[in-house]
DNA sequence: GTAAAGTTCCTAGAGGTATTAGGCAAATAA
DNA sequence: TTATTTGCCTAATACCTCTAGGAACTTTAC
């Protein structure tokens, strides 16, 4: 009886690939077992259950996303940083739709997710440094930026922009221009 | 053998309530049958299958969302309209989280979804009339608005803003201020 | 008013997914 | 080499989806 060499990490990696291929909602214990040529029950030595598996994929995606964003941000400031960060974010979502969907999962162990989530916030805060925003405006601006990025990418990949002929990449650029403008002149009510 | 009085509409309505109570992903044919005190198989005379059921809930949500948005928009213009529309959107998502999740479903029969989707675009376009935007800027702005609204609501309900003490309602208001500002002064590159 | 037709719901059953319990064999440690 | 741990298996339960075919109820048509 030859062993398949399963590992939690290997499973999560394969689950992430599966998610990108067939969609995150179709990442199932059975499908994953099939991919490794083992029985379903065998996976339960490595992951707690299906939910645990999905959460690990989510964590992987969050970390990867933070990595590419950090790379994009390195050595840039101001609008340059904003655009690079945003583009890295959008590119990752396009390249890894399943992982991106996973990253949107509501994680139960808040503590575990916090590390990746904090990295994202830190980076966004770094971008804002170039715009001279102070708290609490900074938090408001971070929330707006995250919302716009996530909303745009999410609607775009769901086909929400397909009805209109206008190229989605151009609207994205214009949206970034608009965000830059609003940050440079943040409304002080 | 007393009849339960099932109807496609009644099923969809109950499924929507179920979605708000336990989450859209837990809306299942079995659970719905249980709620009506009938056998699973009985539902298949009224809906094609589970996917069909979910899509009908999505359509219901899209229509309801368009209705409340239209009400909010009536008789308003400019920033007033923008804020009313956005608040109606956010309020609906908070009141009906399951339905809101359903509305995000990628609908297969594009034609069917188009009617509701068009209403949303029409309304957003109406808001922009107060800002004097022309095509193609209008399309870009619509996409930005939708993205920000959806992204914010989506992140908020997923608990993404819970780490920071800042009240999510205030950040929302400031985001709307920012959107108003950027629309009044749309960057012409 | 009754017979035909259509509709609603049921029973039965097949197939997929999630998960636990318990066992044997392979890898590792003593 | 023996002892222990680990990896994967079989078996079994439970839930969800969906199809086929049948019985009871409702509506239609004469």
Short mmCIF file of C-alpha atoms (C1' of nucleotides) in Angstrom, two decimals:
data_model
loop_
_atom_site.label_atom_id
_atom_site.label_comp_id
_atom_site.label_asym_id
_atom_site.label_seq_id
_atom_site.Cartn_x
_atom_site.Cartn_y
_atom_site.Cartn_z
CA UNK A 1 0.00 0.00 0.00
CA UNK A 2 1.98 2.97 -1.30
CA UNK A 3 1.39 6.29 0.43
CA UNK A 4 0.28 9.37 -1.40
CA UNK A 5 2.42 11.73 0.69
CA UNK A 6 -0.37 13.95 1.88
CA UNK A 7 0.36 17.02 3.97
CA UNK A 8 -1.84 19.81 5.23
CA UNK A 9 0.18 22.24 3.12
CA UNK A 10 0.04 20.07 0.05
CA UNK A 11 -3.70 19.70 0.41
CA UNK A 12 -4.23 23.42 0.82
CA UNK A 13 -2.03 24.15 -2.18
CA UNK A 14 -3.95 21.68 -4.33
CA UNK A 15 -7.25 23.03 -3.02
CA UNK A 16 -6.18 26.52 -4.07
CA UNK A 17 -5.37 25.29 -7.56
CA UNK A 18 -8.68 23.47 -7.68
CA UNK A 19 -10.45 26.65 -6.62
CA UNK A 20 -8.86 28.62 -9.47
CA UNK A 21 -9.86 25.92 -11.93
CA UNK A 22 -13.45 25.17 -10.97
CA UNK A 23 -14.45 27.86 -8.48
CA UNK A 24 -14.04 28.13 -4.74
CA UNK A 25 -17.54 26.86 -3.99
CA UNK A 26 -16.71 23.59 -5.77
CA UNK A 27 -13.68 22.90 -3.61
CA UNK A 28 -14.83 19.80 -1.80
CA UNK A 29 -13.17 17.16 0.30
CA UNK A 30 -14.23 14.52 -2.20
CA UNK A 31 -12.87 16.37 -5.21
CA UNK A 32 -9.59 16.94 -3.45
CA UNK A 33 -9.30 13.29 -2.42
CA UNK A 34 -10.03 12.29 -6.01
CA UNK A 35 -7.24 14.55 -7.21
CA UNK A 36 -4.77 12.76 -4.94
CA UNK A 37 -6.14 9.32 -5.71
CA UNK A 38 -7.04 8.60 -2.09
CA UNK A 39 -10.25 8.09 -0.18
CA UNK A 40 -12.15 11.02 1.29
CA UNK A 41 -11.59 9.87 4.84
CA UNK A 42 -7.83 10.06 4.39
CA UNK A 43 -7.88 13.83 4.28
CA UNK A 44 -9.24 14.09 7.79
CA UNK A 45 -5.84 13.24 9.25
CA UNK A 46 -4.52 16.49 7.82
CA UNK A 47 -7.39 18.96 7.98
CA UNK A 48 -10.11 19.13 10.58
CA UNK A 49 -13.03 19.27 8.16
CA UNK A 50 -14.23 20.94 4.99
CA UNK A 51 -14.58 24.33 6.66
CA UNK A 52 -11.05 24.12 8.00
CA UNK A 53 -9.79 23.32 4.50
CA UNK A 54 -11.57 26.32 3.02
CA UNK A 55 -10.28 28.62 5.75
CA UNK A 56 -6.74 27.50 5.11
CA UNK A 57 -7.16 28.30 1.43
CA UNK A 58 -8.46 31.70 2.47
CA UNK A 59 -5.42 32.28 4.65
CA UNK A 60 -3.10 31.23 1.84
CA UNK A 61 -4.80 33.67 -0.50
CA UNK A 62 -4.63 36.52 1.99
CA UNK A 63 -0.93 35.95 2.51
CA UNK A 64 -0.19 35.72 -1.21
CA UNK A 65 -2.21 38.84 -1.83
CA UNK A 66 -0.30 40.69 0.87
CA UNK A 67 2.97 39.50 -0.67
CA UNK A 68 2.26 40.74 -4.19
CA UNK A 69 0.91 44.00 -2.80
CA UNK A 70 4.04 44.50 -0.72
CA UNK A 71 6.20 43.87 -3.77
CA UNK A 72 4.22 46.37 -5.80
CA UNK A 73 4.50 48.96 -3.08
CA UNK A 74 8.24 48.71 -2.60
CA UNK A 75 10.00 51.96 -3.39
CA UNK A 76 6.90 53.87 -4.46
CA UNK A 77 4.94 56.71 -2.94
CA UNK A 78 1.93 58.89 -3.62
CA UNK A 79 -0.24 58.11 -6.61
CA UNK A 80 2.45 55.81 -7.92
CA UNK A 81 2.07 53.63 -4.84
CA UNK A 82 -1.71 53.77 -4.97
CA UNK A 83 -1.84 52.63 -8.57
CA UNK A 84 0.76 49.90 -8.13
CA UNK A 85 -1.01 48.53 -5.08
CA UNK A 86 -4.40 48.57 -6.76
CA UNK A 87 -3.11 46.96 -9.92
CA UNK A 88 -1.41 44.20 -7.98
CA UNK A 89 -4.64 43.56 -6.18
CA UNK A 90 -6.70 43.40 -9.38
CA UNK A 91 -4.11 41.31 -11.19
CA UNK A 92 -4.07 38.74 -8.43
CA UNK A 93 -7.85 38.46 -8.51
CA UNK A 94 -7.79 37.88 -12.25
CA UNK A 95 -4.97 35.37 -12.10
CA UNK A 96 -6.43 33.48 -9.13
CA UNK A 97 -10.20 33.91 -9.12
CA UNK A 98 -10.78 30.94 -6.85
CA UNK A 99 -8.20 32.05 -4.32
CA UNK A 100 -9.58 35.57 -4.46
CA UNK A 101 -13.07 34.26 -3.71
CA UNK A 102 -11.60 32.32 -0.83
CA UNK A 103 -9.99 35.43 0.58
CA UNK A 104 -13.47 36.90 0.94
CA UNK A 105 -14.49 34.13 3.31
CA UNK A 106 -15.65 35.23 6.74
CA UNK A 107 -12.96 33.69 8.90
CA UNK A 108 -14.03 32.32 12.25
CA UNK A 109 -10.69 32.39 14.08
CA UNK A 110 -10.35 36.17 13.95
CA UNK A 111 -6.94 35.92 15.53
CA UNK A 112 -5.52 33.84 12.72
CA UNK A 113 -6.86 36.09 10.01
CA UNK A 114 -5.70 39.17 11.81
CA UNK A 115 -2.07 38.80 10.73
CA UNK A 116 -2.84 38.96 7.02
CA UNK A 117 -5.59 41.53 7.47
CA UNK A 118 -3.20 43.71 9.46
CA UNK A 119 -0.60 43.53 6.72
CA UNK A 120 -3.21 44.83 4.27
CA UNK A 121 -4.17 47.67 6.56
CA UNK A 122 -0.54 48.55 7.22
CA UNK A 123 0.15 48.77 3.52
CA UNK A 124 -2.87 50.90 2.81
CA UNK A 125 -1.83 53.13 5.68
CA UNK A 126 1.61 53.41 4.10
CA UNK A 127 0.03 54.58 0.86
CA UNK A 128 -1.91 57.23 2.71
CA UNK A 129 1.28 58.57 4.26
CA UNK A 130 1.94 60.24 0.94
CA UNK A 131 -1.34 62.13 1.20
CA UNK A 132 -0.89 63.54 4.69
CA UNK A 133 -4.09 62.16 6.17
CA UNK A 134 -4.46 61.94 9.96
CA UNK A 135 -6.79 59.82 12.07
CA UNK A 136 -9.66 59.36 11.97
CA UNK A 137 -9.70 60.40 8.31
CA UNK A 138 -7.07 57.78 7.68
CA UNK A 139 -9.34 54.95 8.77
CA UNK A 140 -12.21 56.34 6.72
CA UNK A 141 -9.98 56.56 3.68
CA UNK A 142 -8.64 53.04 4.17
CA UNK A 143 -12.16 51.72 4.29
CA UNK A 144 -13.09 53.59 1.16
CA UNK A 145 -10.04 52.37 -0.72
CA UNK A 146 -10.54 48.75 0.28
CA UNK A 147 -14.21 48.98 -0.61
CA UNK A 148 -13.54 50.40 -4.03
CA UNK A 149 -10.83 47.90 -4.88
CA UNK A 150 -12.76 44.92 -3.63
CA UNK A 151 -16.06 46.10 -5.09
CA UNK A 152 -14.59 46.77 -8.50
CA UNK A 153 -12.72 43.51 -8.79
CA UNK A 154 -15.65 41.61 -7.40
CA UNK A 155 -18.18 43.11 -9.80
CA UNK A 156 -15.80 42.80 -12.73
CA UNK A 157 -15.11 39.11 -12.20
CA UNK A 158 -18.82 38.48 -11.68
CA UNK A 159 -19.41 39.88 -15.15
CA UNK A 160 -21.15 42.97 -13.86
CA UNK A 161 -19.46 45.26 -16.37
CA UNK A 162 -20.07 43.07 -19.40
CA UNK A 163 -23.30 44.80 -20.44
CA UNK A 164 -21.50 48.02 -21.35
CA UNK A 165 -18.92 48.09 -24.17
CA UNK A 166 -16.52 50.43 -22.29
CA UNK A 167 -13.25 48.66 -21.51
CA UNK A 168 -13.11 47.67 -17.84
CA UNK A 169 -9.39 48.41 -17.64
CA UNK A 170 -9.93 52.04 -18.62
CA UNK A 171 -12.73 52.55 -16.10
CA UNK A 172 -10.36 51.09 -13.53
CA UNK A 173 -7.68 53.64 -14.39
CA UNK A 174 -10.18 56.46 -14.19
CA UNK A 175 -11.38 55.16 -10.86
CA UNK A 176 -7.82 55.24 -9.57
CA UNK A 177 -7.44 58.78 -10.87
CA UNK A 178 -10.59 59.68 -8.98
CA UNK A 179 -9.35 58.05 -5.79
CA UNK A 180 -6.05 59.88 -6.07
CA UNK A 181 -7.91 63.15 -6.51
CA UNK A 182 -10.14 62.54 -3.53
CA UNK A 183 -7.19 61.63 -1.32
CA UNK A 184 -5.25 64.71 -2.34
CA UNK A 185 -8.21 66.82 -1.35
CA UNK A 186 -9.96 64.80 1.36
CA UNK A 187 -13.21 66.56 2.28
CA UNK A 188 -12.93 67.99 5.80
CA UNK A 189 -16.55 68.37 6.84
CA UNK B 1 -53.88 13.93 2.24
CA UNK B 2 -54.10 17.70 2.81
CA UNK B 3 -52.14 19.85 0.42
CA UNK B 4 -49.58 22.32 1.59
CA UNK B 5 -50.45 24.89 -1.07
CA UNK B 6 -46.99 25.19 -2.56
CA UNK B 7 -46.27 27.70 -5.29
CA UNK B 8 -43.09 28.75 -6.98
CA UNK B 9 -43.55 32.25 -5.56
CA UNK B 10 -44.30 31.01 -2.11
CA UNK B 11 -41.23 28.81 -2.17
CA UNK B 12 -39.00 31.64 -3.33
CA UNK B 13 -40.40 33.96 -0.68
CA UNK B 14 -39.77 31.39 2.04
CA UNK B 15 -36.32 30.68 0.65
CA UNK B 16 -35.52 34.39 0.88
CA UNK B 17 -36.61 34.47 4.52
CA UNK B 18 -34.58 31.36 5.18
CA UNK B 19 -31.57 33.00 3.55
CA UNK B 20 -31.84 36.02 5.83
CA UNK B 21 -32.10 33.77 8.86
CA UNK B 22 -29.38 31.20 8.26
CA UNK B 23 -27.36 32.51 5.31
CA UNK B 24 -27.81 32.14 1.59
CA UNK B 25 -25.41 29.24 1.31
CA UNK B 26 -27.58 27.22 3.67
CA UNK B 27 -30.72 27.62 1.57
CA UNK B 28 -31.32 24.06 0.54
CA UNK B 29 -34.19 22.16 -1.02
CA UNK B 30 -34.37 19.92 2.03
CA UNK B 31 -34.49 22.78 4.51
CA UNK B 32 -37.20 24.49 2.51
CA UNK B 33 -39.27 21.30 2.27
CA UNK B 34 -38.88 20.87 6.03
CA UNK B 35 -40.18 24.38 6.58
CA UNK B 36 -43.33 23.54 4.61
CA UNK B 37 -43.75 20.13 6.17
CA UNK B 38 -43.51 18.31 2.85
CA UNK B 39 -41.04 15.91 1.30
CA UNK B 40 -38.05 17.16 -0.69
CA UNK B 41 -39.32 15.69 -3.91
CA UNK B 42 -42.49 17.76 -3.73
CA UNK B 43 -40.62 20.96 -4.43
CA UNK B 44 -39.49 19.77 -7.81
CA UNK B 45 -42.96 20.35 -9.26
CA UNK B 46 -42.49 24.05 -8.64
CA UNK B 47 -38.80 24.77 -9.18
CA UNK B 48 -36.49 23.08 -11.63
CA UNK B 49 -33.73 22.31 -9.15
CA UNK B 50 -31.71 23.83 -6.35
CA UNK B 51 -29.86 26.18 -8.66
CA UNK B 52 -33.13 27.41 -10.12
CA UNK B 53 -34.41 28.10 -6.61
CA UNK B 54 -31.32 30.11 -5.73
CA UNK B 55 -31.49 32.10 -8.94
CA UNK B 56 -35.11 33.00 -8.25
CA UNK B 57 -34.14 34.27 -4.81
CA UNK B 58 -31.41 36.32 -6.48
CA UNK B 59 -33.93 37.83 -8.90
CA UNK B 60 -36.30 38.63 -6.06
CA UNK B 61 -33.52 40.39 -4.19
CA UNK B 62 -32.44 42.39 -7.23
CA UNK B 63 -35.99 43.58 -7.81
CA UNK B 64 -36.55 44.47 -4.17
CA UNK B 65 -33.26 46.32 -4.09
CA UNK B 66 -34.20 48.26 -7.20
CA UNK B 67 -37.57 49.10 -5.61
CA UNK B 68 -36.18 50.54 -2.39
CA UNK B 69 -33.53 52.41 -4.33
CA UNK B 70 -36.16 53.91 -6.63
CA UNK B 71 -38.22 55.01 -3.64
CA UNK B 72 -35.19 56.62 -2.05
CA UNK B 73 -34.36 58.44 -5.25
CA UNK B 74 -37.83 59.88 -5.86
CA UNK B 75 -37.81 63.67 -5.79
CA UNK B 76 -34.14 64.07 -4.98
CA UNK B 77 -31.16 65.31 -6.95
CA UNK B 78 -27.43 65.92 -6.55
CA UNK B 79 -25.74 64.83 -3.37
CA UNK B 80 -29.12 64.36 -1.77
CA UNK B 81 -29.95 61.69 -4.33
CA UNK B 82 -26.53 60.09 -4.06
CA UNK B 83 -26.78 59.75 -0.29
CA UNK B 84 -30.38 58.52 -0.30
CA UNK B 85 -29.60 55.91 -2.92
CA UNK B 86 -26.51 54.70 -1.13
CA UNK B 87 -28.23 54.54 2.23
CA UNK B 88 -31.14 52.57 0.81
CA UNK B 89 -28.66 50.14 -0.67
CA UNK B 90 -26.76 49.70 2.57
CA UNK B 91 -29.92 49.47 4.66
CA UNK B 92 -31.30 46.71 2.47
CA UNK B 93 -28.12 44.72 2.79
CA UNK B 94 -28.23 45.01 6.56
CA UNK B 95 -31.90 44.16 6.81
CA UNK B 96 -31.68 41.25 4.36
CA UNK B 97 -28.17 39.84 4.45
CA UNK B 98 -29.21 36.55 2.88
CA UNK B 99 -31.05 38.20 0.04
CA UNK B 100 -28.16 40.59 -0.48
CA UNK B 101 -25.78 37.66 -0.76
CA UNK B 102 -28.18 36.08 -3.25
CA UNK B 103 -28.18 39.22 -5.36
CA UNK B 104 -24.46 38.75 -5.83
CA UNK B 105 -25.01 35.39 -7.51
CA UNK B 106 -23.69 35.13 -11.05
CA UNK B 107 -26.92 34.59 -12.97
CA UNK B 108 -26.82 32.22 -15.90
CA UNK B 109 -29.79 33.55 -17.87
CA UNK B 110 -28.27 36.94 -18.50
CA UNK B 111 -31.46 38.09 -20.16
CA UNK B 112 -33.55 37.57 -17.05
CA UNK B 113 -31.12 39.39 -14.82
CA UNK B 114 -30.76 42.21 -17.29
CA UNK B 115 -34.05 43.84 -16.36
CA UNK B 116 -33.12 44.36 -12.73
CA UNK B 117 -29.51 45.17 -13.56
CA UNK B 118 -30.68 47.78 -16.06
CA UNK B 119 -32.91 49.41 -13.47
CA UNK B 120 -29.88 49.79 -11.22
CA UNK B 121 -27.79 51.34 -13.97
CA UNK B 122 -30.62 53.66 -14.98
CA UNK B 123 -30.96 54.92 -11.45
CA UNK B 124 -27.26 55.48 -11.03
CA UNK B 125 -27.26 57.33 -14.33
CA UNK B 126 -30.10 59.48 -13.00
CA UNK B 127 -27.99 60.41 -9.99
CA UNK B 128 -25.13 61.44 -12.23
CA UNK B 129 -27.39 63.77 -14.17
CA UNK B 130 -27.04 66.17 -11.28
CA UNK B 131 -23.28 66.23 -11.77
CA UNK B 132 -23.19 66.95 -15.48
CA UNK B 133 -21.07 63.98 -16.47
CA UNK B 134 -21.02 62.90 -20.14
CA UNK B 135 -20.08 59.58 -21.67
CA UNK B 136 -17.74 57.83 -21.34
CA UNK B 137 -17.04 59.44 -17.97
CA UNK B 138 -20.56 58.53 -16.95
CA UNK B 139 -19.92 54.82 -17.35
CA UNK B 140 -16.65 55.09 -15.48
CA UNK B 141 -18.36 56.92 -12.64
CA UNK B 142 -21.22 54.41 -12.49
CA UNK B 143 -18.73 51.60 -12.17
CA UNK B 144 -16.88 53.41 -9.44
CA UNK B 145 -20.06 54.14 -7.51
CA UNK B 146 -21.34 50.57 -7.75
CA UNK B 147 -17.95 49.26 -6.74
CA UNK B 148 -17.70 51.47 -3.70
CA UNK B 149 -21.23 50.74 -2.51
CA UNK B 150 -20.98 47.03 -3.05
CA UNK B 151 -17.46 46.81 -1.70
CA UNK B 152 -18.24 48.74 1.45
CA UNK B 153 -21.42 46.85 2.27
CA UNK B 154 -19.79 43.58 1.43
CA UNK B 155 -16.74 44.19 3.60
CA UNK B 156 -18.82 45.60 6.42
CA UNK B 157 -21.20 42.64 6.60
CA UNK B 158 -18.24 40.28 6.40
CA UNK B 159 -16.89 41.91 9.54
CA UNK B 160 -13.95 43.49 7.74
CA UNK B 161 -14.26 46.75 9.67
CA UNK B 162 -14.60 45.17 13.09
CA UNK B 163 -10.89 45.37 13.95
CA UNK B 164 -10.93 49.16 14.11
CA UNK B 165 -13.03 50.98 16.73
CA UNK B 166 -14.14 53.74 14.31
CA UNK B 167 -17.91 53.58 13.72
CA UNK B 168 -18.67 52.06 10.33
CA UNK B 169 -21.62 54.41 9.80
CA UNK B 170 -19.40 57.47 10.07
CA UNK B 171 -16.82 56.11 7.65
CA UNK B 172 -19.71 55.43 5.31
CA UNK B 173 -20.85 59.04 5.50
CA UNK B 174 -17.34 60.29 4.88
CA UNK B 175 -17.04 57.93 1.92
CA UNK B 176 -20.23 59.40 0.47
CA UNK B 177 -18.84 62.90 1.03
CA UNK B 178 -15.74 61.83 -0.85
CA UNK B 179 -17.75 60.36 -3.70
CA UNK B 180 -19.78 63.54 -3.96
CA UNK B 181 -16.60 65.57 -4.08
CA UNK B 182 -15.06 63.44 -6.77
CA UNK B 183 -18.20 63.57 -8.89
CA UNK B 184 -18.42 67.34 -8.61
CA UNK B 185 -14.87 67.56 -9.82
CA UNK B 186 -14.40 64.49 -12.01
CA UNK B 187 -10.75 64.32 -13.07
CA UNK B 188 -10.48 64.98 -16.82
CA UNK B 189 -7.17 63.45 -17.75
"C1'" DG C 1 -73.03 15.68 -11.91
"C1'" DT C 2 -69.79 12.93 -13.41
"C1'" DA C 3 -65.85 11.50 -16.13
"C1'" DA C 4 -61.51 13.04 -18.03
"C1'" DA C 5 -57.52 15.70 -17.45
"C1'" DG C 6 -54.27 18.09 -14.91
"C1'" DT C 7 -51.91 19.12 -10.61
"C1'" DT C 8 -50.05 18.26 -6.06
"C1'" DC C 9 -47.80 15.61 -3.16
"C1'" DC C 10 -46.04 10.93 -1.85
"C1'" DT C 11 -42.93 6.66 -1.75
"C1'" DA C 12 -38.80 4.57 -3.38
"C1'" DG C 13 -34.37 4.72 -4.72
"C1'" DA C 14 -29.81 6.12 -6.71
"C1'" DG C 15 -25.81 8.97 -6.24
"C1'" DG C 16 -22.86 12.61 -4.20
"C1'" DT C 17 -20.67 14.92 -0.03
"C1'" DA C 18 -19.23 15.18 5.01
"C1'" DT C 19 -17.64 12.89 8.87
"C1'" DT C 20 -16.48 9.38 12.58
"C1'" DA C 21 -14.63 4.97 14.28
"C1'" DG C 22 -11.57 1.53 14.12
"C1'" DG C 23 -7.81 -1.24 11.74
"C1'" DC C 24 -3.57 -2.55 9.25
"C1'" DA C 25 0.65 -1.32 7.20
"C1'" DA C 26 4.49 1.83 6.52
"C1'" DA C 27 7.77 5.06 8.40
"C1'" DT C 28 10.33 6.49 12.41
"C1'" DA C 29 12.47 6.22 17.01
"C1'" DA C 30 14.37 3.52 20.83
"C1'" DT D 1 14.60 -5.12 16.26
"C1'" DT D 2 10.99 -3.84 18.63
"C1'" DA D 3 7.90 -0.07 19.86
"C1'" DT D 4 5.49 3.85 18.48
"C1'" DT D 5 3.64 6.95 15.65
"C1'" DT D 6 1.60 8.15 11.38
"C1'" DG D 7 -0.91 7.50 6.86
"C1'" DC D 8 -4.35 5.65 4.50
"C1'" DC D 9 -8.03 2.19 4.35
"C1'" DT D 10 -12.82 0.00 5.11
"C1'" DA D 11 -17.24 0.53 7.02
"C1'" DA D 12 -21.07 3.03 8.43
"C1'" DT D 13 -24.12 7.11 9.33
"C1'" DA D 14 -26.22 11.19 7.92
"C1'" DC D 15 -27.66 14.81 4.90
"C1'" DC D 16 -28.58 16.79 0.31
"C1'" DT D 17 -30.01 16.38 -4.72
"C1'" DC D 18 -32.79 14.58 -8.05
"C1'" DT D 19 -35.73 11.10 -11.01
"C1'" DA D 20 -39.54 7.89 -11.73
"C1'" DG D 21 -43.88 6.50 -10.99
"C1'" DG D 22 -48.20 6.41 -8.27
"C1'" DA D 23 -52.31 8.10 -5.56
"C1'" DA D 24 -55.25 11.75 -4.11
"C1'" DC D 25 -57.09 16.07 -4.86
"C1'" DT D 26 -58.89 19.94 -8.18
"C1'" DT D 27 -60.44 21.65 -12.29
"C1'" DT D 28 -62.57 21.27 -16.87
"C1'" DA D 29 -65.88 19.65 -20.16
"C1'" DC D 30 -69.69 17.42 -21.48
#
